Amino acid sequence: PDELVQVNAGLHHFGIQVDDLNTFAEGLERAGVEFTKKPGPGLLGSTTAFIKAPDGVLIELVEEPAG
């Protein structure tokens, strides 16, 4: 190709499973944590949210469906 593609190296995001995402997220918001995606529908019935860590890596918070 005539143009080079810029690829970012390193870690993009990692996930943490929580039991009650809405309550967990409320506590984080009160502490001043910035969300890039507030809690909402995720894949396969999960609920997900994303926060940005100081180094720019995204942290995915996941609540799996009951069952």
Short mmCIF file of C-alpha atoms in Angstrom, two decimals:
data_model
loop_
_atom_site.label_atom_id
_atom_site.label_comp_id
_atom_site.label_asym_id
_atom_site.label_seq_id
_atom_site.Cartn_x
_atom_site.Cartn_y
_atom_site.Cartn_z
CA PRO A 1 0.00 0.00 0.00
CA ASP A 2 1.00 3.62 -0.50
CA GLU A 3 0.25 4.53 3.13
CA LEU A 4 1.54 3.00 6.33
CA VAL A 5 -1.04 1.96 8.89
CA GLN A 6 -0.42 3.27 12.41
CA VAL A 7 -0.84 0.50 14.98
CA ASN A 8 -0.88 1.22 18.71
CA ALA A 9 1.23 -1.23 20.65
CA GLY A 10 0.49 -2.25 24.21
CA LEU A 11 -2.53 -2.88 26.35
CA HIS A 12 -5.86 -1.38 25.23
CA HIS A 13 -8.11 -2.55 28.07
CA PHE A 14 -8.70 -5.20 30.69
CA GLY A 15 -11.88 -6.32 32.44
CA ILE A 16 -12.99 -6.73 36.04
CA GLN A 17 -16.14 -8.64 36.97
CA VAL A 18 -18.34 -7.05 39.65
CA ASP A 19 -21.52 -8.31 41.31
CA ASP A 20 -23.63 -5.12 41.19
CA LEU A 21 -22.31 -2.79 38.49
CA ASN A 22 -24.77 0.05 39.06
CA THR A 23 -23.94 0.33 42.77
CA PHE A 24 -20.22 -0.07 42.07
CA ALA A 25 -20.36 2.63 39.38
CA GLU A 26 -22.23 5.05 41.67
CA GLY A 27 -19.42 4.74 44.22
CA LEU A 28 -16.80 5.37 41.56
CA GLU A 29 -18.66 8.43 40.29
CA ARG A 30 -18.87 9.87 43.82
CA ALA A 31 -15.09 9.36 44.05
CA GLY A 32 -14.61 11.38 40.84
CA VAL A 33 -13.81 8.54 38.43
CA GLU A 34 -14.38 9.44 34.76
CA PHE A 35 -16.47 7.01 32.71
CA THR A 36 -16.00 6.65 28.96
CA LYS A 37 -19.12 4.44 28.88
CA LYS A 38 -21.63 4.45 31.71
CA PRO A 39 -23.28 1.15 32.71
CA GLY A 40 -25.42 -0.28 29.93
CA PRO A 41 -26.06 -3.38 27.85
CA GLY A 42 -23.03 -5.47 26.91
CA LEU A 43 -22.56 -8.73 25.05
CA LEU A 44 -24.54 -11.89 25.80
CA GLY A 45 -26.81 -10.25 28.37
CA SER A 46 -24.03 -8.70 30.45
CA THR A 47 -23.94 -5.12 31.71
CA THR A 48 -20.72 -3.21 31.05
CA ALA A 49 -19.07 0.14 31.72
CA PHE A 50 -15.65 1.58 30.87
CA ILE A 51 -13.44 3.89 32.89
CA LYS A 52 -10.14 5.44 31.89
CA ALA A 53 -7.09 4.79 34.06
CA PRO A 54 -4.46 7.53 34.44
CA ASP A 55 -2.17 5.89 31.86
CA GLY A 56 -4.93 5.80 29.22
CA VAL A 57 -5.70 2.09 29.49
CA LEU A 58 -9.43 1.40 29.59
CA ILE A 59 -10.85 -0.66 32.43
CA GLU A 60 -13.99 -2.60 31.55
CA LEU A 61 -16.38 -3.33 34.41
CA VAL A 62 -18.64 -6.31 33.73
CA GLU A 63 -21.67 -7.70 35.52
CA GLU A 64 -22.57 -11.11 34.13
CA PRO A 65 -26.24 -12.10 33.93
CA ALA A 66 -27.62 -14.25 36.74
CA GLY A 67 -27.72 -17.92 36.10
#
